[in-house]
Coordinates of C-alpha atoms and ligand atoms in Angstrom, one line a residue:
M1 CA -0.2 -0.2 -0.2
S2 CA 1.6 3.3 -1.0
F3 CA 0.4 6.9 0.4
A4 CA 1.4 8.4 -3.3
T5 CA -1.0 10.7 -3.7
G6 CA -0.5 12.2 -7.4
L7 CA 2.0 13.9 -8.9
L8 CA 3.0 17.9 -7.9
C9 CA 4.7 20.3 -10.1
R10 CA 7.9 21.3 -8.7
E11 CA 7.6 24.6 -10.5
C12 CA 3.8 26.2 -9.6
G13 CA 2.8 23.2 -7.4
T14 CA -0.2 22.4 -9.6
T15 CA -1.5 18.9 -8.7
Y16 CA -2.2 16.4 -11.3
P17 CA -3.3 12.5 -11.0
G18 CA -1.0 9.4 -10.6
E19 CA -0.5 9.1 -14.3
A20 CA 2.0 9.3 -17.1
R21 CA 2.3 12.2 -17.3
Y22 CA 6.0 14.5 -17.0
S23 CA 5.8 18.7 -17.5
C24 CA 3.1 21.0 -16.0
D25 CA 0.1 21.7 -18.4
I26 CA 0.5 25.4 -16.5
C27 CA 3.6 26.1 -16.3
F28 CA 5.8 23.6 -18.3
G29 CA 7.8 22.5 -15.2
P30 CA 8.6 19.0 -13.9
L31 CA 6.2 17.0 -11.8
E32 CA 7.4 15.0 -9.5
V33 CA 5.2 12.6 -7.0
A34 CA 3.4 13.8 -3.9
Y35 CA 2.6 11.8 -0.5
D36 CA 0.0 12.0 2.1
L37 CA 2.7 11.8 5.3
E38 CA 0.0 13.1 7.2
A39 CA -1.9 9.5 6.8
A40 CA 1.8 7.5 6.8
R41 CA 2.9 9.1 10.0
G42 CA 2.4 6.2 12.8
K43 CA 1.4 3.7 9.7
V44 CA 5.1 3.4 8.3
T45 CA 6.8 2.2 11.0
R46 CA 10.4 0.9 11.9
A47 CA 8.3 -2.5 12.1
S48 CA 6.9 -2.5 9.4
I49 CA 9.5 -1.5 7.5
K50 CA 12.0 -4.7 8.9
D51 CA 8.6 -7.0 7.7
G52 CA 8.9 -6.1 4.5
P53 CA 11.3 -7.8 1.1
S54 CA 15.2 -7.3 0.8
S55 CA 15.1 -4.8 -1.8
I56 CA 13.3 -0.8 -2.5
W57 CA 10.0 -2.5 -1.8
R58 CA 10.9 -2.6 1.6
Y59 CA 10.0 1.3 1.9
G60 CA 6.8 0.6 -0.9
A61 CA 4.5 2.4 1.3
L62 CA 7.0 5.9 0.2
L63 CA 7.4 4.8 -3.2
P64 CA 4.6 5.2 -6.1
D65 CA 1.6 2.6 -6.7
P66 CA 3.4 -0.6 -8.2
G67 CA 0.1 -1.7 -8.9
D68 CA -0.6 -5.4 -8.6
E69 CA 2.9 -6.4 -8.2
A70 CA 6.6 -4.3 -8.2
V71 CA 8.8 -5.6 -11.0
D72 CA 11.3 -6.5 -8.6
L73 CA 14.8 -7.9 -9.4
G74 CA 16.2 -7.7 -6.2
A75 CA 17.6 -3.8 -6.4
G76 CA 18.8 -2.2 -3.6
W77 CA 19.0 -3.3 0.4
T78 CA 22.7 -3.0 -0.6
P79 CA 25.6 -3.0 2.0
L80 CA 26.8 0.1 4.1
R81 CA 30.4 -0.6 4.9
R82 CA 31.9 1.0 7.6
A83 CA 35.3 1.8 5.8
S84 CA 38.0 2.0 8.5
R85 CA 41.1 1.9 6.6
L86 CA 40.1 4.6 3.8
G87 CA 39.0 6.7 6.7
E88 CA 42.4 6.7 8.3
I89 CA 44.4 7.4 4.4
L90 CA 41.7 10.2 4.1
G91 CA 41.6 11.5 7.9
L92 CA 38.2 10.7 8.5
K93 CA 36.7 9.8 11.4
E94 CA 33.9 7.9 10.7
L95 CA 33.5 6.9 6.6
W96 CA 30.6 4.8 5.1
L97 CA 30.7 2.9 1.9
K98 CA 26.9 2.5 0.1
D99 CA 28.4 0.3 -1.6
D100 CA 25.5 0.2 -4.8
T101 CA 28.2 -2.0 -6.9
R102 CA 25.9 -4.8 -5.3
N103 CA 22.7 -4.7 -7.5
P104 CA 21.6 -7.0 -10.1
T105 CA 22.6 -5.1 -12.6
G106 CA 25.6 -3.7 -10.9
S107 CA 24.9 0.0 -10.7
F108 CA 22.3 2.3 -8.2
K109 CA 20.0 2.5 -11.7
D110 CA 18.5 -0.6 -10.7
R111 CA 16.3 1.5 -8.1
V112 CA 15.2 3.5 -10.5
V113 CA 14.4 1.5 -13.3
S114 CA 12.1 -1.5 -10.6
V115 CA 10.1 1.8 -9.7
A116 CA 9.9 3.2 -13.3
L117 CA 8.9 -0.1 -15.0
S118 CA 6.6 -1.4 -11.8
S119 CA 4.3 2.5 -12.6
A120 CA 4.9 2.0 -16.6
R121 CA 2.9 -1.7 -16.3
R122 CA 0.7 -0.1 -13.7
L123 CA -0.2 2.5 -16.0
G124 CA -0.6 -0.1 -18.7
F125 CA 2.7 0.0 -20.9
T126 CA 4.1 -2.7 -22.2
T127 CA 7.6 -1.4 -24.0
A128 CA 9.9 0.1 -21.8
A129 CA 12.9 2.6 -23.3
C130 CA 15.3 5.0 -22.2
A131 CA 17.7 8.0 -22.9
S132 CA 21.3 6.2 -21.3
T133 CA 24.6 7.2 -20.6
G134 CA 25.1 3.2 -20.4
N135 CA 24.0 1.8 -16.8
L136 CA 20.3 3.0 -17.0
A137 CA 20.0 1.0 -20.5
T138 CA 21.7 -2.0 -19.2
S139 CA 19.4 -2.0 -15.9
V140 CA 16.3 -1.5 -18.3
A141 CA 17.0 -4.1 -21.0
A142 CA 17.4 -6.4 -17.7
H143 CA 13.9 -5.6 -16.3
A144 CA 12.2 -5.5 -18.9
A145 CA 13.5 -8.9 -19.9
F146 CA 13.1 -10.1 -16.3
I147 CA 8.9 -8.9 -17.5
G148 CA 9.1 -10.6 -20.5
W149 CA 8.5 -7.1 -22.7
P150 CA 10.5 -5.5 -25.6
S151 CA 13.2 -2.8 -24.8
V152 CA 14.9 0.0 -26.6
T153 CA 17.3 1.3 -25.3
I154 CA 19.5 4.3 -26.6
I155 CA 22.9 5.0 -25.4
P156 CA 26.0 7.1 -27.0
A157 CA 27.5 4.8 -29.7
D158 CA 30.7 5.3 -28.5
L159 CA 30.2 4.1 -25.0
E160 CA 32.6 1.2 -23.2
K161 CA 32.3 -1.7 -24.8
S162 CA 31.8 -3.4 -21.5
K163 CA 28.7 -1.1 -20.9
I164 CA 26.8 -2.2 -24.8
A165 CA 27.7 -5.9 -23.8
M166 CA 26.0 -6.2 -20.8
T167 CA 23.1 -3.9 -21.9
A168 CA 22.8 -6.0 -25.8
I169 CA 22.7 -9.8 -24.0
F170 CA 19.3 -8.6 -22.4
G171 CA 18.1 -9.3 -25.8
G172 CA 16.1 -5.6 -26.4
T173 CA 16.8 -3.1 -29.2
V174 CA 20.0 -1.3 -29.0
L175 CA 20.1 2.2 -30.8
G176 CA 23.8 3.5 -30.5
V177 CA 23.4 7.5 -31.5
K178 CA 26.6 9.1 -32.8
G179 CA 26.8 12.0 -30.8
N180 CA 26.6 12.1 -26.9
Y181 CA 24.4 12.1 -24.3
D182 CA 22.8 15.1 -24.7
D183 CA 21.9 14.7 -28.3
V184 CA 20.2 11.2 -26.9
N185 CA 18.0 13.1 -24.4
R186 CA 17.0 15.4 -27.2
L187 CA 16.3 12.5 -29.5
C188 CA 14.0 10.7 -26.7
V189 CA 12.3 13.2 -26.3
E190 CA 11.3 13.4 -29.9
L191 CA 10.4 9.9 -30.1
V192 CA 8.3 10.4 -27.3
A193 CA 6.1 12.3 -28.8
E194 CA 6.0 9.9 -31.8
H195 CA 5.5 6.8 -28.9
P196 CA 4.0 7.6 -26.2
D197 CA 2.7 4.4 -25.5
W198 CA 6.4 3.4 -24.9
A199 CA 8.0 4.0 -21.3
F200 CA 10.9 6.0 -21.8
A201 CA 11.7 5.6 -18.1
N202 CA 13.8 9.3 -17.1
V203 CA 11.5 10.8 -19.8
N204 CA 7.4 10.5 -19.8
L205 CA 8.3 8.3 -15.9
R206 CA 10.6 10.7 -15.3
P207 CA 8.2 11.7 -12.1
Y208 CA 8.6 7.7 -11.1
Y209 CA 11.5 6.9 -12.2
A210 CA 13.2 9.5 -9.6
E211 CA 11.3 8.4 -6.7
G212 CA 13.7 4.9 -6.6
S213 CA 16.3 7.1 -5.3
K214 CA 15.1 7.7 -1.9
T215 CA 15.4 4.5 -1.2
L216 CA 19.3 5.0 -0.8
A217 CA 18.2 7.8 2.3
F218 CA 16.2 5.4 3.5
E219 CA 18.7 2.5 4.0
I220 CA 21.3 4.0 4.8
C221 CA 19.0 5.8 7.5
E222 CA 18.0 2.1 8.7
Q223 CA 21.3 0.6 8.4
L224 CA 22.8 3.3 10.4
G225 CA 20.6 2.1 13.5
W226 CA 17.6 4.7 12.2
R227 CA 19.9 7.8 12.4
T228 CA 21.1 10.1 9.8
P229 CA 24.8 10.6 8.7
D230 CA 26.0 13.9 9.2
Q231 CA 27.8 14.1 5.6
V232 CA 26.6 12.4 2.8
V233 CA 28.8 12.5 -0.8
V234 CA 26.8 12.1 -3.9
P235 CA 28.1 11.6 -7.7
I236 CA 26.1 13.8 -10.0
A237 CA 24.5 13.2 -13.5
S238 CA 21.2 14.8 -14.7
G239 CA 21.4 15.4 -10.5
S240 CA 17.9 13.3 -10.0
Q241 CA 19.8 11.1 -7.6
F242 CA 20.8 13.6 -5.3
T243 CA 17.9 15.9 -5.0
K244 CA 16.2 12.2 -4.6
I245 CA 17.8 11.5 -1.6
A246 CA 17.3 14.5 -0.3
K247 CA 14.3 14.2 -0.3
G248 CA 14.2 10.4 1.5
F249 CA 16.2 11.7 4.3
H250 CA 13.1 14.9 4.8
Q251 CA 10.4 12.0 4.5
F252 CA 11.9 10.2 6.8
L253 CA 12.4 12.5 9.4
D254 CA 9.2 14.3 8.7
L255 CA 7.9 10.8 9.7
G256 CA 9.7 10.9 12.8
L257 CA 11.4 7.4 11.7
V258 CA 14.9 8.4 12.4
E259 CA 16.6 10.4 14.8
G260 CA 18.9 14.1 14.2
C261 CA 18.5 16.1 11.5
A262 CA 19.2 16.4 7.8
P263 CA 22.3 15.4 6.3
V264 CA 24.5 18.4 4.3
L265 CA 24.7 16.7 1.1
F266 CA 27.7 17.1 -0.5
G267 CA 28.1 16.9 -4.9
A268 CA 30.7 14.7 -6.9
Q269 CA 31.8 15.7 -10.5
A270 CA 34.0 14.9 -13.4
T271 CA 36.3 18.0 -13.8
G272 CA 35.4 17.1 -17.6
C273 CA 31.6 17.2 -17.3
S274 CA 31.3 19.6 -14.4
P275 CA 28.6 22.2 -14.9
V276 CA 26.9 22.1 -11.4
A277 CA 30.7 22.2 -9.7
T278 CA 31.3 25.4 -12.3
A279 CA 27.7 26.8 -11.3
F280 CA 28.4 26.1 -7.4
H281 CA 31.6 27.6 -7.5
D282 CA 31.3 30.7 -9.9
G283 CA 27.9 31.9 -7.4
A284 CA 25.9 31.3 -10.8
E285 CA 22.1 31.5 -10.8
V286 CA 21.6 29.4 -13.7
V287 CA 23.5 25.6 -14.9
T288 CA 25.6 26.6 -18.3
P289 CA 25.7 23.4 -20.5
Q290 CA 29.0 21.7 -20.7
R291 CA 30.4 19.9 -23.4
P292 CA 31.5 16.2 -21.8
N293 CA 35.5 15.1 -21.8
T294 CA 35.9 12.6 -19.3
I295 CA 36.3 8.9 -18.7
A296 CA 33.5 9.4 -16.1
R297 CA 30.8 8.5 -18.8
S298 CA 28.1 7.6 -16.6
L299 CA 28.2 10.8 -15.6
A300 CA 28.7 12.6 -18.5
I301 CA 25.7 14.6 -18.7
G302 CA 26.3 18.3 -19.6
N303 CA 23.0 19.8 -19.4
P304 CA 21.7 17.8 -16.0
A305 CA 18.1 18.7 -15.7
D306 CA 18.1 18.6 -12.1
G307 CA 21.4 21.3 -12.1
P308 CA 19.5 24.0 -10.3
Y309 CA 17.6 21.8 -7.6
V310 CA 20.6 20.5 -6.6
L311 CA 22.4 24.5 -7.2
D312 CA 19.8 25.0 -4.1
E313 CA 20.0 21.8 -2.4
L314 CA 23.6 22.8 -1.8
R315 CA 23.5 26.3 -1.5
A316 CA 20.8 26.3 1.2
N317 CA 22.8 24.2 3.3
G318 CA 26.1 24.4 3.4
G319 CA 27.6 21.8 0.6
D320 CA 30.3 21.7 -1.8
C321 CA 30.7 20.0 -5.1
G322 CA 33.8 18.1 -5.4
S323 CA 35.6 18.3 -9.3
V324 CA 37.9 16.0 -10.7
P325 CA 40.6 15.4 -12.8
D326 CA 40.5 11.8 -14.9
E327 CA 43.6 11.0 -13.4
E328 CA 42.5 11.4 -9.8
I329 CA 39.3 9.3 -11.0
L330 CA 41.6 6.7 -11.6
E331 CA 44.0 6.9 -8.8
C332 CA 41.2 7.0 -6.6
I333 CA 39.3 3.6 -7.9
G334 CA 42.5 2.0 -6.9
L335 CA 43.2 3.7 -3.7
L336 CA 39.3 2.4 -2.7
A337 CA 39.9 -1.2 -3.9
Q338 CA 43.4 -1.8 -2.5
S339 CA 41.6 -0.1 1.2
E340 CA 38.5 -1.2 1.3
G341 CA 38.5 -4.7 -1.2
V342 CA 35.8 -2.3 -3.6
F343 CA 35.7 -2.3 -7.2
A344 CA 33.8 0.8 -8.4
E345 CA 33.4 2.0 -12.1
T346 CA 34.6 5.6 -13.0
A347 CA 31.8 7.1 -11.0
G348 CA 32.8 5.9 -7.6
G349 CA 36.5 6.7 -8.8
V350 CA 34.7 10.5 -9.3
T351 CA 32.7 10.2 -5.2
I352 CA 36.2 9.3 -3.4
A353 CA 38.4 11.5 -5.6
S354 CA 35.5 14.5 -4.7
L355 CA 35.4 13.2 -0.8
R356 CA 39.1 13.7 -0.6
Q357 CA 39.0 17.4 -2.3
M358 CA 36.4 18.5 -0.2
I359 CA 38.0 17.1 3.1
Q360 CA 41.5 19.4 2.1
R361 CA 39.8 22.7 1.2
G362 CA 37.6 22.0 4.2
T363 CA 34.2 22.2 3.4
I364 CA 33.4 18.4 4.7
D365 CA 34.0 17.9 8.8
P366 CA 36.6 14.9 9.3
N367 CA 34.9 14.8 12.8
K368 CA 31.8 14.1 11.6
S369 CA 30.5 11.3 9.8
V370 CA 30.5 10.6 6.0
V371 CA 28.5 8.4 3.9
A372 CA 30.1 8.0 0.2
I373 CA 27.3 6.6 -2.6
I374 CA 29.6 3.8 -4.5
S375 CA 27.2 4.1 -7.2
G376 CA 28.6 1.7 -10.2
H377 CA 30.8 -2.0 -10.9
G378 CA 34.6 -1.7 -11.6
L379 CA 33.4 -4.2 -14.1
K380 CA 31.1 -1.6 -15.6
T381 CA 34.5 0.4 -16.8
L382 CA 37.3 -1.9 -17.3
D383 CA 38.6 -0.1 -20.2
A384 CA 39.4 2.6 -17.7
V385 CA 41.7 0.3 -15.9
V386 CA 43.2 -2.7 -18.2
E387 CA 46.0 -0.3 -19.2
T388 CA 47.1 0.0 -15.6
A389 CA 45.8 -2.9 -13.4
T390 CA 48.1 -5.9 -14.9
V391 CA 50.2 -9.1 -13.8
S392 CA 53.1 -7.5 -11.6
S393 CA 55.5 -9.7 -13.7
T394 CA 55.4 -12.2 -16.3
I395 CA 57.3 -15.4 -15.6
S396 CA 57.9 -19.0 -17.1
P397 CA 56.8 -22.3 -14.5
S398 CA 59.8 -22.4 -12.5
L399 CA 60.4 -22.2 -8.8
A400 CA 63.6 -20.4 -9.8
D401 CA 61.7 -17.5 -11.5
A402 CA 59.2 -17.4 -9.0
E403 CA 61.8 -16.7 -6.5
E404 CA 63.2 -13.7 -8.1
A405 CA 60.1 -12.2 -9.3
L406 CA 58.9 -12.3 -5.7
R407 CA 62.4 -11.0 -4.8
F408 CA 61.9 -8.1 -6.9
H409 CA 58.3 -7.6 -5.4
Q410 CA 59.7 -7.6 -1.8
L411 CA 57.9 -10.3 -1.0
V412 CA 60.8 -12.5 0.2
T413 CA 64.4 -10.8 0.9
S414 CA 67.5 -11.5 -0.7
A415 CA 69.3 -13.5 2.2
S416 CA 66.0 -16.1 2.7
Ligands
LIG501 C1 23.0 7.3 -13.1 C2 24.4 7.2 -12.4 C3 24.4 8.4 -11.5 C4 24.0 9.4 -10.8 O1 22.7 10.0 -12.0 P1 21.9 10.9 -12.2 O2 21.3 11.2 -12.9 O3 22.3 12.1 -11.3 O4 20.6 10.8 -11.1 C5 25.8 8.0 -10.2 N1 26.3 7.2 -10.5 C6 26.2 6.1 -11.7 C7 27.0 4.6 -12.0 C8 25.0 6.2 -12.5 O5 25.0 5.4 -13.3
LIG502 ZN1 3.7 24.0 -12.9

């Protein structure tokens, strides 16, 4: 049972029923899902949540109505890991990693797709589609296969081979567009007009899609023992995840499910695609689009739809936004793997490198708790590390060769 009441314009507050609609008739503003939190108070409890499934659907009361049955491939309820070793290296008292590499298709996108396709099925759609930087396409193709739907996923043609393979394997139609994500997105807005019966997860189903990200905030609170962290570092592409994580913390606080106050949210971007970080640091009112050029392809959105809302949140609560070069992204993928045993894709490198940058400039308080969102698995962006992460030595199968190599790598001393 969902406490969602319908849709609400984020600009002018006009309300609409919970249908397939994504912009306001009156002001063309984006819509979001609204809830009756008054009615939910006392009904959505710690106990009722604990009784739910080990997926995002344990929070189904605070998600859009999935109809008869949610499309649940097992997204969410991923580990929140205490990262003592990495915390010590970075000079932090209490660091946690929200390990979203552990989702069904290896990225946080499974959360938003599970919600989008549940709503799509309730609304009578039968075909799944999306505009994607890679991970969304994979997740849409997988969830469509899971419910026996055809899928049409649209991506930049020059994406990482591993991401294309991970999408194509699910058997849907994958269109590679000669252009960047912003070109793909423009094309999909045109396609929605031609094919209004296709559920584009992040276009005509966007209000529902976006709600899935709130579950990151819900899980973090529950896994910390029903308290809020002090600070959270979130990677930013369109900015949807960032704004909905904020919404999730506020809903839990409003319902009295957690102790504490809303955490300060910090953004993370690659310098090669940092329109939000740039606007934030320039004190600009608007986000100026940028042509992306970074190895962090999953975050390469030059014209972020939620950019203005991210700026508002950053400025209202004393946040900050990192902007990190590709070399540091690669370095921090290694740092995270070597200190904590977690292999992240390039977006995870962006998060850790941004965290380090914001500690260094004093905007993140090292004495307060920090949660870093690790949003995708390293196997998705193997291309980024195959040149540097290689065998230590190549040897013949002889004991003498092995011993020589081990001496070279200082695993045994020459005397032994
Ligand atoms: C899509 C994505 C994000 C964030 O996306 P938003 O558009 O800002 O919600 C973060 N990390 C990974 C790995 C992603 O695929
Ligand atoms: Zn409006």
